[in-house]
PDB file of C-alpha atoms in Angstrom:
ATOM      1  CA  MET A   1     163.671 176.713  72.064  1.00 42.00           C
ATOM      2  CA  THR A   2     161.850 179.662  70.616  1.00 43.00           C
ATOM      3  CA  GLY A   3     161.853 182.405  73.004  1.00 43.00           C
ATOM      4  CA  ARG A   4     164.529 181.620  74.989  1.00 45.00           C
ATOM      5  CA  ASN A   5     167.998 182.924  75.438  1.00 46.00           C
ATOM      6  CA  GLN A   6     170.104 180.977  73.591  1.00 49.00           C
ATOM      7  CA  THR A   7     173.516 182.571  75.358  1.00 49.00           C
ATOM      8  CA  THR A   8     177.212 180.808  76.165  1.00 68.00           C
ATOM      9  CA  ILE A   9     177.479 178.877  79.435  1.00 78.00           C
ATOM     10  CA  SER A  10     181.359 179.544  80.326  1.00 84.00           C
ATOM     11  CA  GLU A  11     180.446 177.624  83.660  1.00 89.00           C
ATOM     12  CA  PHE A  12     177.421 175.791  85.951  1.00 92.00           C
ATOM     13  CA  LEU A  13     177.099 176.186  89.524  1.00 91.00           C
ATOM     14  CA  LEU A  14     176.893 172.743  91.451  1.00 91.00           C
ATOM     15  CA  LEU A  15     174.835 173.332  94.465  1.00 86.00           C
ATOM     16  CA  GLY A  16     175.874 170.401  96.235  1.00 83.00           C
ATOM     17  CA  LEU A  17     174.129 168.519  99.326  1.00 83.00           C
ATOM     18  CA  PRO A  18     171.316 170.032 100.493  1.00 80.00           C
ATOM     19  CA  ILE A  19     172.910 170.328 104.069  1.00 83.00           C
ATOM     20  CA  LYS A  20     172.176 173.546 106.742  1.00 81.00           C
ATOM     21  CA  SER A  21     175.109 175.908 107.086  1.00 80.00           C
ATOM     22  CA  GLU A  22     175.463 175.303 110.811  1.00 83.00           C
ATOM     23  CA  HIS A  23     176.150 171.434 110.170  1.00 84.00           C
ATOM     24  CA  GLN A  24     178.469 172.486 106.842  1.00 86.00           C
ATOM     25  CA  ASN A  25     181.709 171.571 109.226  1.00 88.00           C
ATOM     26  CA  LEU A  26     180.641 168.544 110.485  1.00 91.00           C
ATOM     27  CA  PHE A  27     179.675 166.665 106.940  1.00 90.00           C
ATOM     28  CA  TYR A  28     182.610 168.265 105.598  1.00 91.00           C
ATOM     29  CA  ALA A  29     184.971 166.488 108.439  1.00 93.00           C
ATOM     30  CA  LEU A  30     182.573 163.482 107.986  1.00 93.00           C
ATOM     31  CA  PHE A  31     183.108 163.356 104.195  1.00 93.00           C
ATOM     32  CA  LEU A  32     187.010 163.895 104.442  1.00 94.00           C
ATOM     33  CA  ALA A  33     187.317 160.953 106.837  1.00 95.00           C
ATOM     34  CA  MET A  34     185.452 159.140 104.264  1.00 93.00           C
ATOM     35  CA  TYR A  35     187.912 159.960 101.124  1.00 94.00           C
ATOM     36  CA  VAL A  36     191.290 159.684 103.153  1.00 95.00           C
ATOM     37  CA  THR A  37     189.457 156.315 104.209  1.00 94.00           C
ATOM     38  CA  THR A  38     188.677 155.551 100.246  1.00 94.00           C
ATOM     39  CA  VAL A  39     192.156 156.322  99.234  1.00 94.00           C
ATOM     40  CA  LEU A  40     193.964 154.865 101.914  1.00 93.00           C
ATOM     41  CA  GLY A  41     192.411 151.138 102.037  1.00 91.00           C
ATOM     42  CA  ASN A  42     192.273 151.041  98.170  1.00 93.00           C
ATOM     43  CA  LEU A  43     196.348 152.156  97.916  1.00 93.00           C
ATOM     44  CA  LEU A  44     196.411 149.400 100.838  1.00 90.00           C
ATOM     45  CA  ILE A  45     195.516 146.784  98.577  1.00 90.00           C
ATOM     46  CA  LEU A  46     197.015 148.036  95.799  1.00 92.00           C
ATOM     47  CA  VAL A  47     200.752 148.070  97.416  1.00 90.00           C
ATOM     48  CA  LEU A  48     199.570 144.626  99.180  1.00 89.00           C
ATOM     49  CA  ILE A  49     199.092 142.702  95.668  1.00 90.00           C
ATOM     50  CA  CYS A  50     201.644 144.177  94.170  1.00 90.00           C
ATOM     51  CA  LEU A  51     203.901 143.315  97.278  1.00 88.00           C
ATOM     52  CA  ASP A  52     203.290 139.688  97.567  1.00 85.00           C
ATOM     53  CA  PRO A  53     203.694 137.362  95.278  1.00 86.00           C
ATOM     54  CA  HIS A  54     201.302 134.793  96.767  1.00 85.00           C
ATOM     55  CA  LEU A  55     198.614 137.319  95.455  1.00 86.00           C
ATOM     56  CA  HIS A  56     199.887 137.270  91.907  1.00 90.00           C
ATOM     57  CA  THR A  57     196.756 135.180  90.363  1.00 90.00           C
ATOM     58  CA  PRO A  58     193.959 136.058  88.506  1.00 92.00           C
ATOM     59  CA  MET A  59     191.207 137.460  91.323  1.00 90.00           C
ATOM     60  CA  TYR A  60     193.986 139.400  92.525  1.00 91.00           C
ATOM     61  CA  LEU A  61     194.469 141.140  89.253  1.00 93.00           C
ATOM     62  CA  PHE A  62     191.104 141.597  88.674  1.00 93.00           C
ATOM     63  CA  LEU A  63     190.651 143.160  92.223  1.00 91.00           C
ATOM     64  CA  SER A  64     193.534 145.312  91.932  1.00 93.00           C
ATOM     65  CA  ASN A  65     191.943 147.296  89.002  1.00 95.00           C
ATOM     66  CA  LEU A  66     188.967 147.492  90.940  1.00 92.00           C
ATOM     67  CA  SER A  67     190.803 149.072  93.716  1.00 93.00           C
ATOM     68  CA  PHE A  68     191.996 151.674  90.955  1.00 95.00           C
ATOM     69  CA  SER A  69     188.974 152.452  89.698  1.00 95.00           C
ATOM     70  CA  ASP A  70     187.175 152.904  93.130  1.00 93.00           C
ATOM     71  CA  LEU A  71     190.164 155.173  93.705  1.00 94.00           C
ATOM     72  CA  CYS A  72     189.281 157.112  90.860  1.00 95.00           C
ATOM     73  CA  PHE A  73     185.793 156.992  90.872  1.00 94.00           C
ATOM     74  CA  SER A  74     185.594 158.188  93.622  1.00 93.00           C
ATOM     75  CA  SER A  75     188.211 161.071  93.328  1.00 95.00           C
ATOM     76  CA  VAL A  76     186.572 162.166  90.204  1.00 95.00           C
ATOM     77  CA  THR A  77     183.725 163.759  92.775  1.00 93.00           C
ATOM     78  CA  MET A  78     184.938 163.854  96.267  1.00 93.00           C
ATOM     79  CA  PRO A  79     187.727 166.679  95.988  1.00 93.00           C
ATOM     80  CA  LYS A  80     185.339 169.392  94.301  1.00 92.00           C
ATOM     81  CA  LEU A  81     182.347 168.321  96.481  1.00 91.00           C
ATOM     82  CA  LEU A  82     185.113 169.025  99.673  1.00 91.00           C
ATOM     83  CA  GLN A  83     186.417 172.181  98.117  1.00 91.00           C
ATOM     84  CA  ASN A  84     182.811 173.691  97.409  1.00 89.00           C
ATOM     85  CA  MET A  85     181.857 172.983 101.053  1.00 87.00           C
ATOM     86  CA  GLN A  86     184.858 175.105 102.483  1.00 86.00           C
ATOM     87  CA  SER A  87     185.219 177.875 100.085  1.00 83.00           C
ATOM     88  CA  GLN A  88     181.547 178.272  99.033  1.00 72.00           C
ATOM     89  CA  ASP A  89     182.572 178.639  95.551  1.00 79.00           C
ATOM     90  CA  LEU A  90     179.938 176.659  93.603  1.00 87.00           C
ATOM     91  CA  SER A  91     181.103 176.861  89.875  1.00 90.00           C
ATOM     92  CA  ILE A  92     182.979 174.623  87.979  1.00 92.00           C
ATOM     93  CA  PRO A  93     183.857 175.171  83.862  1.00 93.00           C
ATOM     94  CA  TYR A  94     181.992 174.013  81.588  1.00 92.00           C
ATOM     95  CA  ALA A  95     184.839 171.622  79.830  1.00 93.00           C
ATOM     96  CA  GLY A  96     185.644 170.916  83.915  1.00 93.00           C
ATOM     97  CA  CYS A  97     181.893 169.435  84.104  1.00 94.00           C
ATOM     98  CA  LEU A  98     182.617 167.739  80.674  1.00 95.00           C
ATOM     99  CA  THR A  99     185.632 166.202  81.887  1.00 95.00           C
ATOM    100  CA  GLN A 100     184.428 165.435  85.226  1.00 95.00           C
ATOM    101  CA  MET A 101     181.391 163.484  83.415  1.00 94.00           C
ATOM    102  CA  TYR A 102     183.549 161.420  80.977  1.00 96.00           C
ATOM    103  CA  PHE A 103     185.701 160.663  84.071  1.00 96.00           C
ATOM    104  CA  PHE A 104     182.973 159.546  86.081  1.00 94.00           C
ATOM    105  CA  LEU A 105     180.975 157.615  83.327  1.00 93.00           C
ATOM    106  CA  PHE A 106     184.702 155.971  83.015  1.00 96.00           C
ATOM    107  CA  PHE A 107     185.197 154.731  86.263  1.00 95.00           C
ATOM    108  CA  GLY A 108     181.613 153.677  87.054  1.00 91.00           C
ATOM    109  CA  ASP A 109     181.267 151.662  83.778  1.00 92.00           C
ATOM    110  CA  LEU A 110     185.230 149.694  84.261  1.00 94.00           C
ATOM    111  CA  GLU A 111     183.655 148.802  88.329  1.00 91.00           C
ATOM    112  CA  ASP A 112     181.098 147.684  86.277  1.00 90.00           C
ATOM    113  CA  PHE A 113     182.625 145.150  83.697  1.00 93.00           C
ATOM    114  CA  LEU A 114     185.384 144.539  86.678  1.00 93.00           C
ATOM    115  CA  LEU A 115     182.682 142.909  88.877  1.00 90.00           C
ATOM    116  CA  VAL A 116     181.041 140.510  85.761  1.00 92.00           C
ATOM    117  CA  ALA A 117     185.023 139.383  85.318  1.00 93.00           C
ATOM    118  CA  MET A 118     185.416 138.819  88.736  1.00 90.00           C
ATOM    119  CA  ALA A 119     182.184 136.839  88.866  1.00 89.00           C
ATOM    120  CA  TYR A 120     183.528 134.658  86.158  1.00 93.00           C
ATOM    121  CA  ASP A 121     186.713 134.207  88.240  1.00 92.00           C
ATOM    122  CA  ARG A 122     184.829 132.608  90.864  1.00 88.00           C
ATOM    123  CA  TYR A 123     182.242 130.617  88.958  1.00 90.00           C
ATOM    124  CA  VAL A 124     185.592 128.709  87.243  1.00 92.00           C
ATOM    125  CA  ALA A 125     187.245 128.662  90.546  1.00 88.00           C
ATOM    126  CA  ILE A 126     184.296 126.604  92.017  1.00 85.00           C
ATOM    127  CA  CYS A 127     182.695 124.819  88.957  1.00 87.00           C
ATOM    128  CA  PHE A 128     185.822 124.167  87.242  1.00 89.00           C
ATOM    129  CA  PRO A 129     188.201 123.786  90.109  1.00 87.00           C
ATOM    130  CA  LEU A 130     190.754 120.920  88.248  1.00 90.00           C
ATOM    131  CA  HIS A 131     190.827 123.350  85.336  1.00 92.00           C
ATOM    132  CA  TYR A 132     191.040 126.811  86.756  1.00 93.00           C
ATOM    133  CA  THR A 133     194.478 127.156  86.055  1.00 92.00           C
ATOM    134  CA  THR A 134     193.918 125.988  82.214  1.00 93.00           C
ATOM    135  CA  ILE A 135     190.459 127.995  81.652  1.00 93.00           C
ATOM    136  CA  MET A 136     192.057 131.466  83.651  1.00 94.00           C
ATOM    137  CA  SER A 137     194.890 131.603  81.098  1.00 94.00           C
ATOM    138  CA  PRO A 138     197.448 134.681  81.138  1.00 93.00           C
ATOM    139  CA  ARG A 139     195.729 135.922  77.775  1.00 94.00           C
ATOM    140  CA  LEU A 140     192.377 135.341  78.773  1.00 95.00           C
ATOM    141  CA  CYS A 141     192.845 137.271  82.174  1.00 95.00           C
ATOM    142  CA  LEU A 142     194.862 140.248  80.156  1.00 95.00           C
ATOM    143  CA  PHE A 143     191.483 139.867  77.538  1.00 96.00           C
ATOM    144  CA  LEU A 144     189.591 140.689  80.710  1.00 95.00           C
ATOM    145  CA  VAL A 145     191.143 143.271  81.766  1.00 95.00           C
ATOM    146  CA  VAL A 146     191.510 145.092  79.213  1.00 96.00           C
ATOM    147  CA  LEU A 147     188.109 145.084  77.763  1.00 95.00           C
ATOM    148  CA  PRO A 148     186.578 146.994  80.375  1.00 94.00           C
ATOM    149  CA  TRP A 149     188.868 149.542  79.388  1.00 96.00           C
ATOM    150  CA  VAL A 150     188.414 149.829  75.880  1.00 95.00           C
ATOM    151  CA  LEU A 151     184.967 149.676  76.441  1.00 93.00           C
ATOM    152  CA  THR A 152     184.315 152.230  78.851  1.00 95.00           C
ATOM    153  CA  THR A 153     186.967 154.669  77.044  1.00 95.00           C
ATOM    154  CA  PHE A 154     184.178 154.578  73.981  1.00 94.00           C
ATOM    155  CA  HIS A 155     181.359 154.296  76.159  1.00 93.00           C
ATOM    156  CA  ALA A 156     182.138 157.483  78.149  1.00 94.00           C
ATOM    157  CA  MET A 157     183.035 159.836  75.053  1.00 95.00           C
ATOM    158  CA  LEU A 158     180.235 158.567  73.054  1.00 94.00           C
ATOM    159  CA  HIS A 159     178.188 160.459  76.201  1.00 94.00           C
ATOM    160  CA  THR A 160     181.040 163.439  76.659  1.00 95.00           C
ATOM    161  CA  LEU A 161     180.640 163.749  72.524  1.00 95.00           C
ATOM    162  CA  LEU A 162     177.159 163.973  72.413  1.00 94.00           C
ATOM    163  CA  MET A 163     176.321 166.299  75.781  1.00 94.00           C
ATOM    164  CA  ALA A 164     179.357 168.814  74.190  1.00 92.00           C
ATOM    165  CA  ARG A 165     177.110 169.430  70.775  1.00 91.00           C
ATOM    166  CA  LEU A 166     174.087 170.728  73.121  1.00 90.00           C
ATOM    167  CA  HIS A 167     173.549 174.215  73.900  1.00 88.00           C
ATOM    168  CA  PHE A 168     172.939 175.766  77.420  1.00 88.00           C
ATOM    169  CA  CYS A 169     170.967 178.718  77.835  1.00 82.00           C
ATOM    170  CA  GLU A 170     170.534 180.883  81.157  1.00 78.00           C
ATOM    171  CA  ASP A 171     169.799 178.501  83.673  1.00 83.00           C
ATOM    172  CA  ASN A 172     173.366 176.847  85.012  1.00 88.00           C
ATOM    173  CA  VAL A 173     172.526 175.312  88.092  1.00 90.00           C
ATOM    174  CA  ILE A 174     172.983 171.822  88.841  1.00 90.00           C
ATOM    175  CA  PRO A 175     170.939 170.691  91.507  1.00 87.00           C
ATOM    176  CA  HIS A 176     173.706 168.038  92.552  1.00 87.00           C
ATOM    177  CA  PHE A 177     177.445 167.582  93.833  1.00 89.00           C
ATOM    178  CA  PHE A 178     178.817 166.340  90.308  1.00 92.00           C
ATOM    179  CA  CYS A 179     178.232 167.163  86.668  1.00 92.00           C
ATOM    180  CA  ASP A 180     175.629 164.261  86.394  1.00 87.00           C
ATOM    181  CA  LEU A 181     174.403 163.138  82.991  1.00 87.00           C
ATOM    182  CA  SER A 182     170.600 163.636  83.419  1.00 84.00           C
ATOM    183  CA  ALA A 183     170.948 166.627  85.340  1.00 85.00           C
ATOM    184  CA  LEU A 184     172.907 168.555  82.173  1.00 90.00           C
ATOM    185  CA  LEU A 185     170.439 167.094  80.086  1.00 89.00           C
ATOM    186  CA  LYS A 186     167.711 169.236  82.016  1.00 87.00           C
ATOM    187  CA  LEU A 187     169.830 172.029  81.636  1.00 89.00           C
ATOM    188  CA  SER A 188     169.770 172.418  77.707  1.00 88.00           C
ATOM    189  CA  CYS A 189     167.754 173.715  75.533  1.00 87.00           C
ATOM    190  CA  SER A 190     168.668 171.567  72.300  1.00 87.00           C
ATOM    191  CA  ASP A 191     166.956 168.313  71.434  1.00 88.00           C
ATOM    192  CA  THR A 192     168.052 165.981  73.723  1.00 89.00           C
ATOM    193  CA  ARG A 193     166.416 162.990  72.044  1.00 90.00           C
ATOM    194  CA  VAL A 194     169.493 161.479  71.031  1.00 92.00           C
ATOM    195  CA  ASN A 195     171.393 161.396  74.045  1.00 90.00           C
ATOM    196  CA  GLU A 196     168.149 160.409  75.499  1.00 87.00           C
ATOM    197  CA  LEU A 197     168.036 157.439  73.435  1.00 90.00           C
ATOM    198  CA  VAL A 198     171.784 156.412  73.832  1.00 90.00           C
ATOM    199  CA  ILE A 199     170.879 156.337  77.470  1.00 85.00           C
ATOM    200  CA  PHE A 200     168.331 154.488  77.523  1.00 83.00           C
ATOM    201  CA  PHE A 201     169.661 151.576  75.137  1.00 86.00           C
ATOM    202  CA  VAL A 202     173.865 151.787  75.486  1.00 86.00           C
ATOM    203  CA  GLY A 203     173.488 152.778  79.143  1.00 77.00           C
ATOM    204  CA  GLY A 204     170.932 150.163  79.653  1.00 77.00           C
ATOM    205  CA  LEU A 205     172.874 147.308  78.553  1.00 84.00           C
ATOM    206  CA  ILE A 206     175.950 148.679  79.946  1.00 87.00           C
ATOM    207  CA  ILE A 207     174.110 148.352  83.624  1.00 84.00           C
ATOM    208  CA  VAL A 208     171.758 144.996  82.480  1.00 85.00           C
ATOM    209  CA  ILE A 209     173.764 142.797  80.317  1.00 89.00           C
ATOM    210  CA  PRO A 210     176.623 142.738  83.307  1.00 90.00           C
ATOM    211  CA  PHE A 211     174.286 142.512  86.171  1.00 87.00           C
ATOM    212  CA  LEU A 212     172.548 139.664  84.066  1.00 89.00           C
ATOM    213  CA  LEU A 213     175.767 137.523  83.558  1.00 91.00           C
ATOM    214  CA  ILE A 214     177.029 138.332  87.279  1.00 89.00           C
ATOM    215  CA  ILE A 215     173.393 136.793  88.263  1.00 88.00           C
ATOM    216  CA  MET A 216     174.179 133.524  85.746  1.00 90.00           C
ATOM    217  CA  SER A 217     177.525 133.075  87.293  1.00 89.00           C
ATOM    218  CA  TYR A 218     176.321 132.872  90.753  1.00 85.00           C
ATOM    219  CA  ALA A 219     172.878 130.681  89.575  1.00 85.00           C
ATOM    220  CA  ARG A 220     175.902 128.397  88.150  1.00 87.00           C
ATOM    221  CA  ILE A 221     177.668 128.323  91.346  1.00 84.00           C
ATOM    222  CA  VAL A 222     174.702 127.605  93.133  1.00 80.00           C
ATOM    223  CA  SER A 223     173.850 124.857  90.746  1.00 82.00           C
ATOM    224  CA  SER A 224     177.313 123.033  91.108  1.00 81.00           C
ATOM    225  CA  ILE A 225     176.790 123.575  94.829  1.00 77.00           C
ATOM    226  CA  LEU A 226     173.657 121.620  95.569  1.00 75.00           C
ATOM    227  CA  LYS A 227     174.725 118.840  93.211  1.00 75.00           C
ATOM    228  CA  VAL A 228     177.650 118.016  95.520  1.00 67.00           C
ATOM    229  CA  PRO A 229     176.437 119.181  98.783  1.00 65.00           C
ATOM    230  CA  SER A 230     178.978 119.459 101.765  1.00 67.00           C
ATOM    231  CA  ALA A 231     179.043 121.893 104.727  1.00 65.00           C
ATOM    232  CA  LYS A 232     182.943 122.313 103.761  1.00 64.00           C
ATOM    233  CA  GLY A 233     181.917 122.881 100.275  1.00 62.00           C
ATOM    234  CA  ILE A 234     179.431 125.500 101.021  1.00 66.00           C
ATOM    235  CA  CYS A 235     181.445 127.230 103.397  1.00 68.00           C
ATOM    236  CA  LYS A 236     183.940 127.233 100.753  1.00 60.00           C
ATOM    237  CA  ALA A 237     182.218 128.547  98.529  1.00 63.00           C
ATOM    238  CA  PHE A 238     180.099 131.398 100.753  1.00 66.00           C
ATOM    239  CA  SER A 239     184.134 132.406 101.484  1.00 63.00           C
ATOM    240  CA  THR A 240     184.994 132.691  97.996  1.00 59.00           C
ATOM    241  CA  CYS A 241     181.930 134.134  96.882  1.00 70.00           C
ATOM    242  CA  GLY A 242     180.546 136.295 100.112  1.00 69.00           C
ATOM    243  CA  SER A 243     183.005 139.358  99.228  1.00 69.00           C
ATOM    244  CA  HIS A 244     181.979 140.033  95.697  1.00 70.00           C
ATOM    245  CA  LEU A 245     178.333 139.067  96.099  1.00 75.00           C
ATOM    246  CA  THR A 246     178.756 141.930  98.861  1.00 75.00           C
ATOM    247  CA  VAL A 247     179.949 144.509  96.373  1.00 77.00           C
ATOM    248  CA  VAL A 248     178.026 143.543  94.196  1.00 80.00           C
ATOM    249  CA  CYS A 249     174.641 144.145  95.821  1.00 80.00           C
ATOM    250  CA  LEU A 250     176.120 147.340  97.513  1.00 78.00           C
ATOM    251  CA  PHE A 251     177.055 148.556  93.894  1.00 78.00           C
ATOM    252  CA  TYR A 252     174.199 147.390  91.738  1.00 80.00           C
ATOM    253  CA  GLY A 253     171.214 147.990  94.430  1.00 78.00           C
ATOM    254  CA  THR A 254     171.676 151.719  94.319  1.00 76.00           C
ATOM    255  CA  ILE A 255     172.303 151.859  90.658  1.00 76.00           C
ATOM    256  CA  ILE A 256     169.335 149.958  89.694  1.00 72.00           C
ATOM    257  CA  GLY A 257     167.481 151.759  92.365  1.00 69.00           C
ATOM    258  CA  LEU A 258     168.275 155.258  91.255  1.00 68.00           C
ATOM    259  CA  TYR A 259     168.089 154.741  87.456  1.00 63.00           C
ATOM    260  CA  LEU A 260     166.372 151.386  86.623  1.00 59.00           C
ATOM    261  CA  CYS A 261     163.614 151.833  88.966  1.00 60.00           C
ATOM    262  CA  PRO A 262     162.824 155.658  89.397  1.00 56.00           C
ATOM    263  CA  SER A 263     160.104 157.230  91.604  1.00 53.00           C
ATOM    264  CA  ALA A 264     158.311 159.936  91.292  1.00 51.00           C
ATOM    265  CA  ASN A 265     157.879 160.501  94.595  1.00 54.00           C
ATOM    266  CA  ASN A 266     162.124 160.349  94.181  1.00 56.00           C
ATOM    267  CA  SER A 267     162.997 164.093  95.818  1.00 64.00           C
ATOM    268  CA  ILE A 268     166.356 165.784  94.669  1.00 70.00           C
ATOM    269  CA  VAL A 269     167.606 165.230  98.308  1.00 71.00           C
ATOM    270  CA  LYS A 270     166.996 161.258  98.084  1.00 72.00           C
ATOM    271  CA  GLU A 271     168.402 161.020  94.469  1.00 74.00           C
ATOM    272  CA  THR A 272     171.517 162.695  95.718  1.00 78.00           C
ATOM    273  CA  VAL A 273     171.590 160.916  99.006  1.00 78.00           C
ATOM    274  CA  MET A 274     171.615 157.339  96.832  1.00 78.00           C
ATOM    275  CA  SER A 275     173.612 158.743  94.493  1.00 82.00           C
ATOM    276  CA  MET A 276     176.187 159.176  97.711  1.00 84.00           C
ATOM    277  CA  MET A 277     176.094 155.384  97.951  1.00 82.00           C
ATOM    278  CA  TYR A 278     177.469 154.323  94.935  1.00 82.00           C
ATOM    279  CA  THR A 279     180.156 157.187  94.296  1.00 86.00           C
ATOM    280  CA  VAL A 280     181.378 157.427  98.088  1.00 87.00           C
ATOM    281  CA  VAL A 281     180.364 154.985 100.306  1.00 87.00           C
ATOM    282  CA  ALA A 282     180.656 151.713  97.793  1.00 86.00           C
ATOM    283  CA  PRO A 283     184.229 152.834  97.236  1.00 89.00           C
ATOM    284  CA  MET A 284     185.066 153.420 100.814  1.00 89.00           C
ATOM    285  CA  LEU A 285     183.325 149.953 102.005  1.00 85.00           C
ATOM    286  CA  ASN A 286     185.166 147.455  99.335  1.00 83.00           C
ATOM    287  CA  PRO A 287     188.916 147.449 101.159  1.00 84.00           C
ATOM    288  CA  PHE A 288     186.803 146.476 104.284  1.00 82.00           C
ATOM    289  CA  ILE A 289     184.797 144.009 102.626  1.00 80.00           C
ATOM    290  CA  TYR A 290     187.766 142.547 100.495  1.00 74.00           C
ATOM    291  CA  SER A 291     190.412 142.499 103.677  1.00 70.00           C
ATOM    292  CA  LEU A 292     188.506 141.926 106.586  1.00 60.00           C
ATOM    293  CA  ARG A 293     186.791 139.018 105.321  1.00 59.00           C
ATOM    294  CA  ASN A 294     189.422 137.683 103.035  1.00 71.00           C
ATOM    295  CA  ARG A 295     192.330 135.362 104.695  1.00 76.00           C
ATOM    296  CA  ASP A 296     194.907 135.966 102.144  1.00 76.00           C
ATOM    297  CA  MET A 297     194.775 139.549 102.322  1.00 79.00           C
ATOM    298  CA  LYS A 298     195.411 139.289 106.179  1.00 76.00           C
ATOM    299  CA  GLY A 299     198.193 137.161 105.611  1.00 79.00           C
ATOM    300  CA  ALA A 300     199.407 139.192 102.843  1.00 78.00           C
ATOM    301  CA  LEU A 301     199.153 142.397 105.355  1.00 77.00           C
ATOM    302  CA  ARG A 302     201.458 140.049 107.752  1.00 80.00           C
ATOM    303  CA  ARG A 303     203.821 139.005 105.475  1.00 81.00           C
ATOM    304  CA  VAL A 304     204.713 142.804 104.494  1.00 76.00           C
ATOM    305  CA  ILE A 305     204.759 144.168 108.053  1.00 78.00           C
ATOM    306  CA  CYS A 306     206.940 141.065 108.952  1.00 80.00           C
ATOM    307  CA  ARG A 307     209.623 141.688 106.052  1.00 73.00           C
ATOM    308  CA  LYS A 308     209.675 145.123 107.227  1.00 66.00           C
ATOM    309  CA  LYS A 309     210.320 144.483 110.776  1.00 64.00           C
ATOM    310  CA  ILE A 310     213.409 142.106 109.599  1.00 64.00           C
ATOM    311  CA  HIS A 311     214.767 144.636 107.324  1.00 58.00           C
ATOM    312  CA  PHE A 312     214.628 147.584 110.050  1.00 57.00           C
ATOM    313  CA  SER A 313     215.981 144.816 112.495  1.00 57.00           C
ATOM    314  CA  LEU A 314     218.930 144.138 110.033  1.00 54.00           C
TER     315      LEU A 314
END
């Protein structure tokens, strides 16, 4: 820190995406369409689950929380990105940057834990179908929903408080489209060893343990299916787990590739594109994955539309 100017930083500059000026409007329209699709798709799932009694089951309780998490996760970064692309104002206040970082960690972690709860739900449904309603009691379902909210609150707050204690010097340019934790640490002129240790141990556990639990759940599911092999059983298992497994691969694939298996050859452009995959693309695709491949959701949509038609005809 010696010899470096420790002036107080009041704002940061988000460089955003490395897009040429002549392509700016095209990408703005694309990202706006993706964000609107994310909002409408996840809102549709939330509305259907609330309105249709057939969907008042543990699986759809977790799915409604996941849709809400996806909606908020995308809303943490996309509005600011769209604003910066349109107004060319790249600044974000210091407090606003820490707030964005907090909610980014919060909803990212929340999705992480909710995917574990959904994996456990599928494990019980396939391996213990006769005891499903007994095991997945309302008390357990409430616990599996509340626990992720509590854990993510403390984890996001821990990183935010550790970041708030750091000093920032002259350089306030963040080469990203949001206030990424690692990007902020690189700008700090304080000792960041404590922050890095917490990221390595706590952050690693937040990603690795849920991922291993999901792998274990699906290993038990596959083992259970192979014990009594039948075409009907295999089709039922894939129809039950296919949607969830697709979301898990999309979410964890990009995060593991970006954070747990980083490459020295990773450029800022490559890291930005990978970040877009799990912050923008994954929340947008989740409603399509769960609705287009799910007969219950399609049936709920038909029932809600029919009820609306009957209501208007009266």
